[in-house]
Amino acid sequence: MSKEALFWKKLKDKIVQCNLCPRNCLIKDGERGNCSVRENHSGKLISLVYGKPVSYHLDPIEKKPLYHFLPGEQTFSIGTAGCNLHCKYCQNWEISQCKPENAPAIDLMPEKVVKETKDVDSRIISFTYTEPTVFYEYMFDTAKLSGKMKNVYVSNGFINQAPLNRLIPLLDAANIDFKGNKEFYKKVTGSWIEPVLETLKALHKKKVWIEITNLIIPTLNDSEKDIKWLVDWIADNLDENVPLHFSAFWPTYKLTSLPATSLQKLREARKIAMKKLNYVYTGNLPDDEGNATYCPKCKKAIIKRQGFYVTQNLLKNGKCPCGKKIAGVWK
Ligand code: SF4
Ligand SMILES: [Zn+2]
């Protein structure tokens, strides 16, 4: 179903401007924006992916990754075709970088997403896999219909402030991908860093539970300087309780010439980050140590995980057995 888009304006000669993300695309009649899922139909901007997920699964919440948000629960997760970034290493490029007509989708309107979520005994809906910003209308309507369910936004954070502010009251948690330094954003993702930092600040200020993922790519964003910059930025602009996930890169899409990230590299990054942040994880490679949550006070491992599964959880009412409150959403 084609649905009229939100956040756009009419210009002359049936040209429209989409103001959903910082690209603010100018789109002529019959053409599409940079994300390839928003099209100008005779001077009206249409979303081509409303109610049309190409990916839908029941996932552990740990897979988003969210480690401090209802651990051990499952989340019904959906994503449509399209993305407003073009990362050369996209792990989901078959669906994020293709036109909607080239990706087989099912019909799953917002009411059905909510029903499916109930039917599989979940209370969390995640907007994920590709980039939920580009299916904003579908996400927004679903979240609005979801009642007491929780809504999770797994995003690159490249969104304008007005749509973000309208979405925030409907969100319970978010995982935002932080890609690298200014130059990295330009060269490897085809975008720019500033809006992502603003998104993180806005979500944090409005008390949406956030966790950050940083995929570490050998030689491109893995220097000590890069890691320290991100850690300092989180400590200075957000707070030390925001969980940070360092994730391993696998050669794919347009970046097949680089090796996969070593566990040693992830562990080094974690060690640097632990100097300032309380909860730092390694991901995409087996690592029991980097996969557990530790109490910042008594240092005990309070939540242990194997892969995406919780194998031990000692938290009681959000507290470590020593009495220290652990930041997160636990019930
Ligand atoms: S959401 Fe798509 S069409 Fe709109 S500004 Fe961003 S890239 Fe352009
Ligand atoms: Zn403790």
Short mmCIF file of C-alpha atoms and ligand atoms in Angstrom, two decimals:
data_model
loop_
_atom_site.label_atom_id
_atom_site.label_comp_id
_atom_site.label_asym_id
_atom_site.label_seq_id
_atom_site.Cartn_x
_atom_site.Cartn_y
_atom_site.Cartn_z
CA MET A 1 0.00 0.00 0.00
CA SER A 2 1.26 3.48 -0.84
CA LYS A 3 0.82 5.91 1.99
CA GLU A 4 1.22 9.65 1.99
CA ALA A 5 4.47 10.48 3.73
CA LEU A 6 4.94 12.71 6.77
CA PHE A 7 7.47 15.55 6.90
CA TRP A 8 7.66 16.98 3.39
CA LYS A 9 6.73 20.16 1.61
CA LYS A 10 5.54 21.21 -1.82
CA LEU A 11 7.80 23.40 -3.93
CA LYS A 12 7.10 24.74 -7.42
CA ASP A 13 6.59 22.59 -10.55
CA LYS A 14 5.41 19.58 -8.55
CA ILE A 15 8.81 19.28 -6.89
CA VAL A 16 8.69 18.20 -3.24
CA GLN A 17 11.22 18.31 -0.46
CA CYS A 18 11.37 15.46 2.04
CA ASN A 19 12.35 16.68 5.51
CA LEU A 20 12.45 13.35 7.28
CA CYS A 21 16.21 12.99 7.36
CA PRO A 22 19.10 15.43 7.05
CA ARG A 23 19.45 14.79 3.32
CA ASN A 24 16.30 16.88 2.81
CA CYS A 25 16.01 15.45 -0.71
CA LEU A 26 14.49 17.55 -3.48
CA ILE A 27 12.39 15.12 -5.49
CA LYS A 28 10.88 15.72 -8.92
CA ASP A 29 7.57 14.27 -10.04
CA GLY A 30 7.93 10.51 -10.59
CA GLU A 31 11.30 10.33 -8.85
CA ARG A 32 12.48 8.99 -5.49
CA GLY A 33 14.61 10.23 -2.65
CA ASN A 34 18.07 8.95 -1.82
CA CYS A 35 16.62 6.12 0.31
CA SER A 36 14.63 4.87 -2.72
CA VAL A 37 11.46 4.25 -0.71
CA ARG A 38 9.86 7.72 -0.86
CA GLU A 39 8.46 8.77 -4.22
CA ASN A 40 6.91 11.90 -5.66
CA HIS A 41 3.49 11.09 -7.15
CA SER A 42 2.29 14.21 -9.00
CA GLY A 43 3.56 16.58 -6.33
CA LYS A 44 2.74 14.40 -3.32
CA LEU A 45 5.33 12.43 -1.36
CA ILE A 46 4.45 8.77 -0.87
CA SER A 47 6.02 6.04 1.26
CA LEU A 48 6.39 2.90 -0.86
CA VAL A 49 7.01 0.57 2.07
CA TYR A 50 4.08 1.19 4.43
CA GLY A 51 2.93 -2.17 5.83
CA LYS A 52 5.46 -4.04 3.73
CA PRO A 53 8.21 -5.59 5.80
CA VAL A 54 10.86 -7.62 3.99
CA SER A 55 12.13 -9.02 7.26
CA TYR A 56 10.09 -10.05 10.33
CA HIS A 57 11.24 -12.34 13.11
CA LEU A 58 10.93 -13.04 16.78
CA ASP A 59 14.37 -12.23 18.18
CA PRO A 60 15.96 -12.13 21.60
CA ILE A 61 16.12 -8.48 22.70
CA GLU A 62 19.86 -9.09 23.14
CA LYS A 63 20.15 -9.32 19.36
CA LYS A 64 19.30 -5.63 18.80
CA PRO A 65 21.64 -5.39 20.83
CA LEU A 66 19.97 -4.21 24.04
CA TYR A 67 21.52 -5.71 27.18
CA HIS A 68 19.91 -3.47 29.80
CA PHE A 69 16.35 -3.58 28.55
CA LEU A 70 14.12 -6.47 29.64
CA PRO A 71 16.87 -9.11 29.38
CA GLY A 72 15.84 -12.55 28.25
CA GLU A 73 12.65 -11.34 26.54
CA GLN A 74 11.78 -11.84 22.89
CA THR A 75 10.85 -9.03 20.54
CA PHE A 76 8.79 -9.16 17.38
CA SER A 77 10.99 -7.33 14.88
CA ILE A 78 10.24 -5.81 11.49
CA GLY A 79 12.11 -3.96 8.78
CA THR A 80 11.24 -2.81 5.25
CA ALA A 81 13.51 -2.25 2.26
CA GLY A 82 15.58 0.92 2.09
CA CYS A 83 18.10 3.02 3.96
CA ASN A 84 19.25 6.63 3.98
CA LEU A 85 22.89 5.64 4.50
CA HIS A 86 25.04 3.64 2.13
CA CYS A 87 27.71 2.05 4.29
CA LYS A 88 30.20 0.12 2.20
CA TYR A 89 30.18 -2.67 4.79
CA CYS A 90 26.43 -2.95 5.35
CA GLN A 91 25.72 -6.38 6.82
CA ASN A 92 22.12 -6.24 5.54
CA TRP A 93 22.80 -4.68 2.16
CA GLU A 94 20.56 -7.06 0.20
CA ILE A 95 17.51 -5.45 1.79
CA SER A 96 18.79 -2.04 2.85
CA GLN A 97 20.35 -1.03 -0.45
CA CYS A 98 17.71 -2.32 -2.83
CA LYS A 99 14.57 -0.80 -4.30
CA PRO A 100 11.37 -2.02 -2.65
CA GLU A 101 10.17 -3.66 -5.88
CA ASN A 102 13.27 -5.87 -5.82
CA ALA A 103 12.83 -7.19 -2.29
CA PRO A 104 9.98 -9.65 -1.65
CA ALA A 105 7.77 -8.18 1.09
CA ILE A 106 4.69 -9.43 2.88
CA ASP A 107 1.59 -7.39 3.74
CA LEU A 108 1.61 -6.69 7.44
CA MET A 109 -0.30 -3.58 8.40
CA PRO A 110 0.29 -1.99 11.82
CA GLU A 111 -2.75 -3.72 13.40
CA LYS A 112 -1.36 -7.08 12.29
CA VAL A 113 2.10 -6.32 13.67
CA VAL A 114 0.54 -5.66 17.06
CA LYS A 115 -1.56 -8.84 16.81
CA GLU A 116 1.42 -10.94 15.72
CA THR A 117 3.42 -9.61 18.64
CA LYS A 118 0.66 -10.63 21.06
CA ASP A 119 0.22 -14.00 19.37
CA VAL A 120 3.88 -14.87 19.91
CA ASP A 121 3.64 -13.78 23.56
CA SER A 122 5.92 -10.83 23.18
CA ARG A 123 5.38 -7.33 24.50
CA ILE A 124 8.16 -5.64 22.57
CA ILE A 125 8.07 -4.45 18.96
CA SER A 126 11.41 -3.59 17.35
CA PHE A 127 11.87 -1.49 14.23
CA THR A 128 15.15 -2.74 12.90
CA TYR A 129 17.12 -4.74 10.27
CA THR A 130 17.38 -1.86 7.76
CA GLU A 131 16.69 1.76 8.75
CA PRO A 132 13.38 2.46 10.48
CA THR A 133 13.66 6.19 9.79
CA VAL A 134 12.89 5.55 6.14
CA PHE A 135 9.74 3.60 7.08
CA TYR A 136 8.80 6.24 9.61
CA GLU A 137 5.04 6.29 8.89
CA TYR A 138 4.76 2.52 9.28
CA MET A 139 6.79 2.57 12.49
CA PHE A 140 4.90 5.55 13.90
CA ASP A 141 1.43 4.11 13.27
CA THR A 142 2.46 0.71 14.65
CA ALA A 143 3.97 2.21 17.78
CA LYS A 144 0.86 4.35 18.27
CA LEU A 145 -1.38 1.29 18.06
CA SER A 146 0.75 -0.84 20.32
CA GLY A 147 -0.82 0.30 23.61
CA LYS A 148 1.11 -0.98 26.58
CA MET A 149 3.70 -2.74 24.47
CA LYS A 150 7.25 -1.46 24.32
CA ASN A 151 8.71 0.03 21.14
CA VAL A 152 12.35 -0.22 20.18
CA TYR A 153 14.12 1.86 17.53
CA VAL A 154 17.32 0.36 16.11
CA SER A 155 18.71 3.08 13.96
CA ASN A 156 21.67 4.86 12.41
CA GLY A 157 20.35 8.03 14.10
CA PHE A 158 20.40 9.98 10.84
CA ILE A 159 17.04 11.71 11.23
CA ASN A 160 15.86 15.30 11.50
CA GLN A 161 14.91 16.65 14.90
CA ALA A 162 11.21 17.32 14.14
CA PRO A 163 10.36 13.71 13.20
CA LEU A 164 12.55 12.43 16.01
CA ASN A 165 10.75 14.57 18.57
CA ARG A 166 7.38 13.34 17.35
CA LEU A 167 8.54 9.74 17.63
CA ILE A 168 10.26 9.93 21.01
CA PRO A 169 7.11 9.80 23.19
CA LEU A 170 6.29 6.44 21.59
CA LEU A 171 9.73 4.93 22.19
CA ASP A 172 10.91 2.90 25.15
CA ALA A 173 14.40 2.04 24.00
CA ALA A 174 16.82 2.59 21.15
CA ASN A 175 20.07 1.21 19.92
CA ILE A 176 21.93 3.75 17.81
CA ASP A 177 24.80 2.79 15.58
CA PHE A 178 27.82 5.01 15.91
CA LYS A 179 29.92 4.48 12.81
CA GLY A 180 33.19 6.37 13.21
CA ASN A 181 34.81 9.79 13.04
CA LYS A 182 33.78 12.67 10.76
CA GLU A 183 35.89 11.49 7.88
CA PHE A 184 34.65 7.91 8.24
CA TYR A 185 31.03 9.06 8.02
CA LYS A 186 31.79 10.91 4.80
CA LYS A 187 33.96 8.30 3.13
CA VAL A 188 32.42 5.01 4.20
CA THR A 189 28.75 5.77 4.90
CA GLY A 190 28.04 8.61 2.48
CA SER A 191 26.57 10.75 5.26
CA TRP A 192 27.72 13.05 8.04
CA ILE A 193 28.14 12.68 11.79
CA GLU A 194 26.48 15.74 13.34
CA PRO A 195 22.80 14.65 13.13
CA VAL A 196 23.67 11.29 14.72
CA LEU A 197 25.18 13.00 17.74
CA GLU A 198 22.12 15.25 18.02
CA THR A 199 19.85 12.19 17.91
CA LEU A 200 21.76 10.56 20.76
CA LYS A 201 21.54 13.70 22.85
CA ALA A 202 17.81 14.11 22.19
CA LEU A 203 16.97 10.49 23.06
CA HIS A 204 19.03 10.68 26.22
CA LYS A 205 17.56 14.00 27.29
CA LYS A 206 14.03 12.66 26.87
CA LYS A 207 14.94 9.54 28.87
CA VAL A 208 14.51 6.92 26.17
CA TRP A 209 16.74 4.01 27.23
CA ILE A 210 19.69 4.03 24.81
CA GLU A 211 22.56 1.73 24.02
CA ILE A 212 25.20 2.42 21.38
CA THR A 213 26.80 0.02 18.92
CA ASN A 214 30.17 0.69 17.32
CA LEU A 215 31.17 -1.78 14.61
CA ILE A 216 34.94 -1.83 14.54
CA ILE A 217 36.55 -2.16 11.10
CA PRO A 218 40.27 -2.87 10.85
CA THR A 219 42.24 0.22 9.71
CA LEU A 220 39.13 2.36 9.13
CA ASN A 221 37.79 3.19 12.59
CA ASP A 222 39.78 1.07 15.01
CA SER A 223 42.47 3.47 16.25
CA GLU A 224 42.87 4.19 19.92
CA LYS A 225 42.15 7.82 19.12
CA ASP A 226 38.80 6.93 17.53
CA ILE A 227 37.77 4.72 20.45
CA LYS A 228 38.78 7.33 23.01
CA TRP A 229 36.94 10.07 21.16
CA LEU A 230 33.68 8.09 21.22
CA VAL A 231 34.06 7.13 24.87
CA ASP A 232 34.82 10.72 25.90
CA TRP A 233 31.89 11.98 23.86
CA ILE A 234 29.50 9.55 25.58
CA ALA A 235 30.85 10.40 29.04
CA ASP A 236 30.70 14.16 28.39
CA ASN A 237 27.40 14.40 26.51
CA LEU A 238 25.35 11.44 27.72
CA ASP A 239 26.47 9.56 30.80
CA GLU A 240 28.71 6.76 32.01
CA ASN A 241 25.77 4.37 32.33
CA VAL A 242 25.00 4.28 28.59
CA PRO A 243 25.99 0.76 27.47
CA LEU A 244 28.43 0.60 24.58
CA HIS A 245 28.74 -2.45 22.32
CA PHE A 246 31.90 -2.95 20.27
CA SER A 247 30.97 -5.24 17.48
CA ALA A 248 33.11 -7.26 15.05
CA PHE A 249 33.09 -6.53 11.31
CA TRP A 250 32.85 -9.31 8.73
CA PRO A 251 34.01 -8.61 5.15
CA THR A 252 30.90 -8.08 3.02
CA TYR A 253 29.21 -5.97 0.33
CA LYS A 254 31.75 -3.40 -0.92
CA LEU A 255 34.31 -3.99 1.83
CA THR A 256 35.59 -7.45 1.14
CA SER A 257 39.27 -6.54 1.00
CA LEU A 258 39.62 -6.03 4.75
CA PRO A 259 40.01 -8.80 7.33
CA ALA A 260 37.41 -9.49 10.00
CA THR A 261 37.89 -7.77 13.36
CA SER A 262 39.89 -9.82 15.86
CA LEU A 263 38.62 -10.57 19.34
CA GLN A 264 41.80 -9.01 20.66
CA LYS A 265 40.88 -5.71 19.01
CA LEU A 266 37.40 -5.77 20.53
CA ARG A 267 38.87 -6.53 23.93
CA GLU A 268 41.35 -3.67 23.63
CA ALA A 269 38.55 -1.27 22.75
CA ARG A 270 36.52 -2.54 25.70
CA LYS A 271 39.44 -2.05 28.05
CA ILE A 272 39.86 1.56 26.93
CA ALA A 273 36.14 2.26 27.25
CA MET A 274 35.82 0.66 30.70
CA LYS A 275 38.03 3.41 32.09
CA LYS A 276 35.16 5.86 31.68
CA LEU A 277 31.99 3.86 31.06
CA ASN A 278 30.29 1.35 33.35
CA TYR A 279 28.87 -1.10 30.82
CA VAL A 280 30.92 -2.05 27.78
CA TYR A 281 30.42 -5.17 25.68
CA THR A 282 32.00 -7.05 22.82
CA GLY A 283 29.76 -8.54 20.14
CA ASN A 284 29.61 -10.67 16.97
CA LEU A 285 32.34 -12.95 18.33
CA PRO A 286 32.12 -15.40 21.24
CA ASP A 287 33.51 -13.75 24.36
CA ASP A 288 32.02 -14.71 27.71
CA GLU A 289 33.84 -11.91 29.50
CA GLY A 290 32.75 -9.14 27.14
CA ASN A 291 29.22 -10.52 26.99
CA ALA A 292 28.47 -10.25 30.72
CA THR A 293 27.16 -7.31 32.74
CA TYR A 294 29.30 -6.41 35.74
CA CYS A 295 28.39 -4.44 38.81
CA PRO A 296 30.34 -1.17 38.74
CA LYS A 297 30.70 -1.34 42.53
CA CYS A 298 31.54 -4.93 43.56
CA LYS A 299 32.63 -5.99 40.01
CA LYS A 300 30.63 -9.22 40.15
CA ALA A 301 29.23 -10.63 36.88
CA ILE A 302 25.50 -10.19 37.48
CA ILE A 303 24.09 -11.06 34.06
CA LYS A 304 25.88 -13.75 32.07
CA ARG A 305 25.05 -14.50 28.46
CA GLN A 306 25.95 -17.04 25.86
CA GLY A 307 25.48 -15.54 22.44
CA PHE A 308 22.11 -13.77 22.67
CA TYR A 309 20.85 -15.90 25.53
CA VAL A 310 20.87 -15.01 29.20
CA THR A 311 22.32 -17.89 31.23
CA GLN A 312 22.34 -16.18 34.63
CA ASN A 313 20.66 -13.09 36.02
CA LEU A 314 21.34 -12.14 39.63
CA LEU A 315 19.54 -8.80 39.48
CA LYS A 316 16.82 -8.23 42.05
CA ASN A 317 14.61 -5.17 41.56
CA GLY A 318 17.26 -3.69 39.29
CA LYS A 319 20.00 -4.09 41.89
CA CYS A 320 23.14 -6.16 42.23
CA PRO A 321 23.15 -8.49 45.28
CA CYS A 322 25.58 -5.93 46.84
CA GLY A 323 22.78 -3.34 46.68
CA LYS A 324 24.13 -1.21 43.82
CA LYS A 325 21.48 -0.04 41.36
CA ILE A 326 22.26 -1.15 37.82
CA ALA A 327 21.16 1.25 35.10
CA GLY A 328 18.53 -0.09 32.74
CA VAL A 329 14.89 -1.07 32.27
CA TRP A 330 14.42 -4.35 34.05
CA LYS A 331 10.66 -4.94 34.27
S1 SF4 B 1 14.10 10.00 4.16
FE1 SF4 B 1 14.73 9.41 2.09
S2 SF4 B 1 13.68 10.86 0.74
FE2 SF4 B 1 13.58 11.71 2.80
S3 SF4 B 1 15.32 13.09 2.95
FE3 SF4 B 1 15.99 11.12 3.75
S4 SF4 B 1 16.89 10.03 2.01
FE4 SF4 B 1 15.70 11.74 1.20
ZN ZN B 2 27.57 -5.26 43.19
#
